[in-house]
Amino acid sequence: MISVNVVNNEIQKAWKLLKRFVQREGIGAEQKRRRHFLKPSEQKAMQKKERVRKIAKARSKSPT
């Protein structure tokens, strides 16, 4: 469990720190992913689409 201590009533600083922890741990992405159930076939299709996108992005960045 993530906890952030608020020191000297600095709520904004504690909020930024909490958001950074959540982002680093991937909690927001995990929660968004679990919001709706995906059938295994849909999940595989999404993963394949993501791989293709990453490969295309890497090719566009590499000098040829």
Rosetta silent file (secondary structure, phi, psi, omega in degrees, C-alpha in Angstrom):
SEQUENCE: MISVNVVNNEIQKAWKLLKRFVQREGIGAEQKRRRHFLKPSEQKAMQKKERVRKIAKARSKSPT
SCORE:     score description
SCORE:     0.000 S_00000001
   1 L     0.000  138.467 -179.292    0.000    0.000    0.000 S_00000001
   2 L   -92.026  133.577  174.943    1.252    3.446   -0.901 S_00000001
   3 L  -137.738  145.554  179.824    1.210    6.143    1.734 S_00000001
   4 L  -128.313  129.161  178.276    2.468    9.708    1.675 S_00000001
   5 L   -87.070  133.721  176.596    3.079   11.781    4.778 S_00000001
   6 L   -92.947  120.246 -177.755    1.938   15.409    4.705 S_00000001
   7 L  -111.823  132.862  177.570    4.561   17.608    6.327 S_00000001
   8 L    54.713   36.047  175.889    3.909   21.199    7.417 S_00000001
   9 L    59.666   30.607  179.171    0.465   21.177    5.790 S_00000001
  10 L   -93.571   78.668 -174.954    1.979   20.983    2.262 S_00000001
  11 H   -70.288  -38.782 -178.374   -0.883   19.129    0.614 S_00000001
  12 H   -62.888  -41.439  179.446    0.062   20.061   -2.956 S_00000001
  13 H   -65.390  -41.920  178.513    3.565   18.643   -2.559 S_00000001
  14 H   -65.911  -38.115  179.387    2.195   15.429   -1.037 S_00000001
  15 H   -63.826  -43.409  178.139   -0.372   15.125   -3.863 S_00000001
  16 H   -62.590  -40.752  179.118    2.353   15.427   -6.522 S_00000001
  17 H   -64.577  -42.275  178.268    4.418   12.803   -4.726 S_00000001
  18 H   -63.331  -43.510  179.200    1.439   10.438   -4.528 S_00000001
  19 H   -62.509  -37.801  178.505    0.690   10.861   -8.231 S_00000001
  20 H   -65.442  -42.582  177.302    4.338   10.106   -9.042 S_00000001
  21 H   -61.732  -45.383 -179.048    4.246    6.900   -6.957 S_00000001
  22 H   -62.130  -42.599 -179.840    0.994    5.788   -8.594 S_00000001
  23 H   -66.151  -42.484 -178.933    2.372    6.419  -12.072 S_00000001
  24 H   -63.674  -39.007 -179.375    5.634    4.601  -11.344 S_00000001
  25 H   -78.776  -15.135  179.253    3.803    1.549   -9.998 S_00000001
  26 L    77.134   23.662 -177.170    1.395    1.513  -12.952 S_00000001
  27 H   -68.260  -40.562 -179.427   -1.677    1.478  -10.743 S_00000001
  28 H   -64.099  -43.692  178.971   -3.646    3.860  -12.949 S_00000001
  29 H   -65.735  -39.318  178.675   -3.001    1.834  -16.098 S_00000001
  30 H   -64.356  -42.063 -179.806   -3.874   -1.397  -14.297 S_00000001
  31 H   -65.670  -41.281  179.121   -7.128    0.076  -13.018 S_00000001
  32 H   -65.285  -38.115 -179.963   -8.037    1.338  -16.483 S_00000001
  33 H   -66.947  -36.154 -177.381   -7.237   -2.068  -17.981 S_00000001
  34 H   -85.116   -3.824 -177.449   -9.438   -3.876  -15.467 S_00000001
  35 L   -60.360  -40.791  179.944  -12.383   -1.522  -15.895 S_00000001
  36 L  -126.270  140.937  179.353  -13.879   -3.675  -18.681 S_00000001
  37 L   -74.874  135.193  174.514  -13.458   -7.388  -19.253 S_00000001
  38 L  -114.187  134.314  175.054  -11.692   -8.355  -22.469 S_00000001
  39 L   -66.590  153.548 -179.972  -12.057  -11.739  -24.035 S_00000001
  40 H   -55.666  -37.244  179.680   -8.714  -13.502  -24.545 S_00000001
  41 H   -66.132  -38.894  177.402   -9.015  -13.117  -28.329 S_00000001
  42 H   -66.430  -38.040  179.815   -9.567   -9.356  -27.964 S_00000001
  43 H   -65.037  -43.333  178.130   -6.609   -9.115  -25.607 S_00000001
  44 H   -62.966  -40.584  179.259   -4.326  -10.924  -28.072 S_00000001
  45 H   -63.947  -40.963  178.290   -5.493   -8.641  -30.880 S_00000001
  46 H   -65.246  -41.193  179.151   -4.742   -5.556  -28.785 S_00000001
  47 H   -64.423  -40.892  179.069   -1.286   -6.852  -27.879 S_00000001
  48 H   -64.117  -43.413  178.847   -0.515   -7.597  -31.536 S_00000001
  49 H   -61.311  -40.637  178.924   -1.684   -4.125  -32.553 S_00000001
  50 H   -65.940  -41.353  177.875    0.528   -2.573  -29.859 S_00000001
  51 H   -61.811  -44.484  179.790    3.571   -4.578  -31.018 S_00000001
  52 H   -61.527  -41.811 -179.874    3.019   -3.486  -34.621 S_00000001
  53 H   -63.797  -42.387 -179.859    2.705    0.137  -33.502 S_00000001
  54 H   -66.450  -39.919  178.344    5.922   -0.031  -31.463 S_00000001
  55 H   -63.730  -45.221  179.161    7.846   -1.630  -34.336 S_00000001
  56 H   -62.038  -39.652  179.380    6.609    1.024  -36.776 S_00000001
  57 H   -65.772  -41.849  179.873    7.571    3.772  -34.334 S_00000001
  58 H   -66.030  -37.805  177.914   11.052    2.305  -33.866 S_00000001
  59 H   -66.032  -38.083 -178.302   11.535    2.045  -37.635 S_00000001
  60 H   -70.410  -27.552 -179.836   10.514    5.651  -38.167 S_00000001
  61 H   -83.746  -27.640 -175.451   13.024    6.836  -35.550 S_00000001
  62 L   -76.862  135.167  177.507   15.997    4.767  -36.744 S_00000001
  63 L   -74.920  132.712  178.058   18.228    6.399  -39.363 S_00000001
  64 L  -126.413    0.000    0.000   18.469    4.427  -42.578 S_00000001
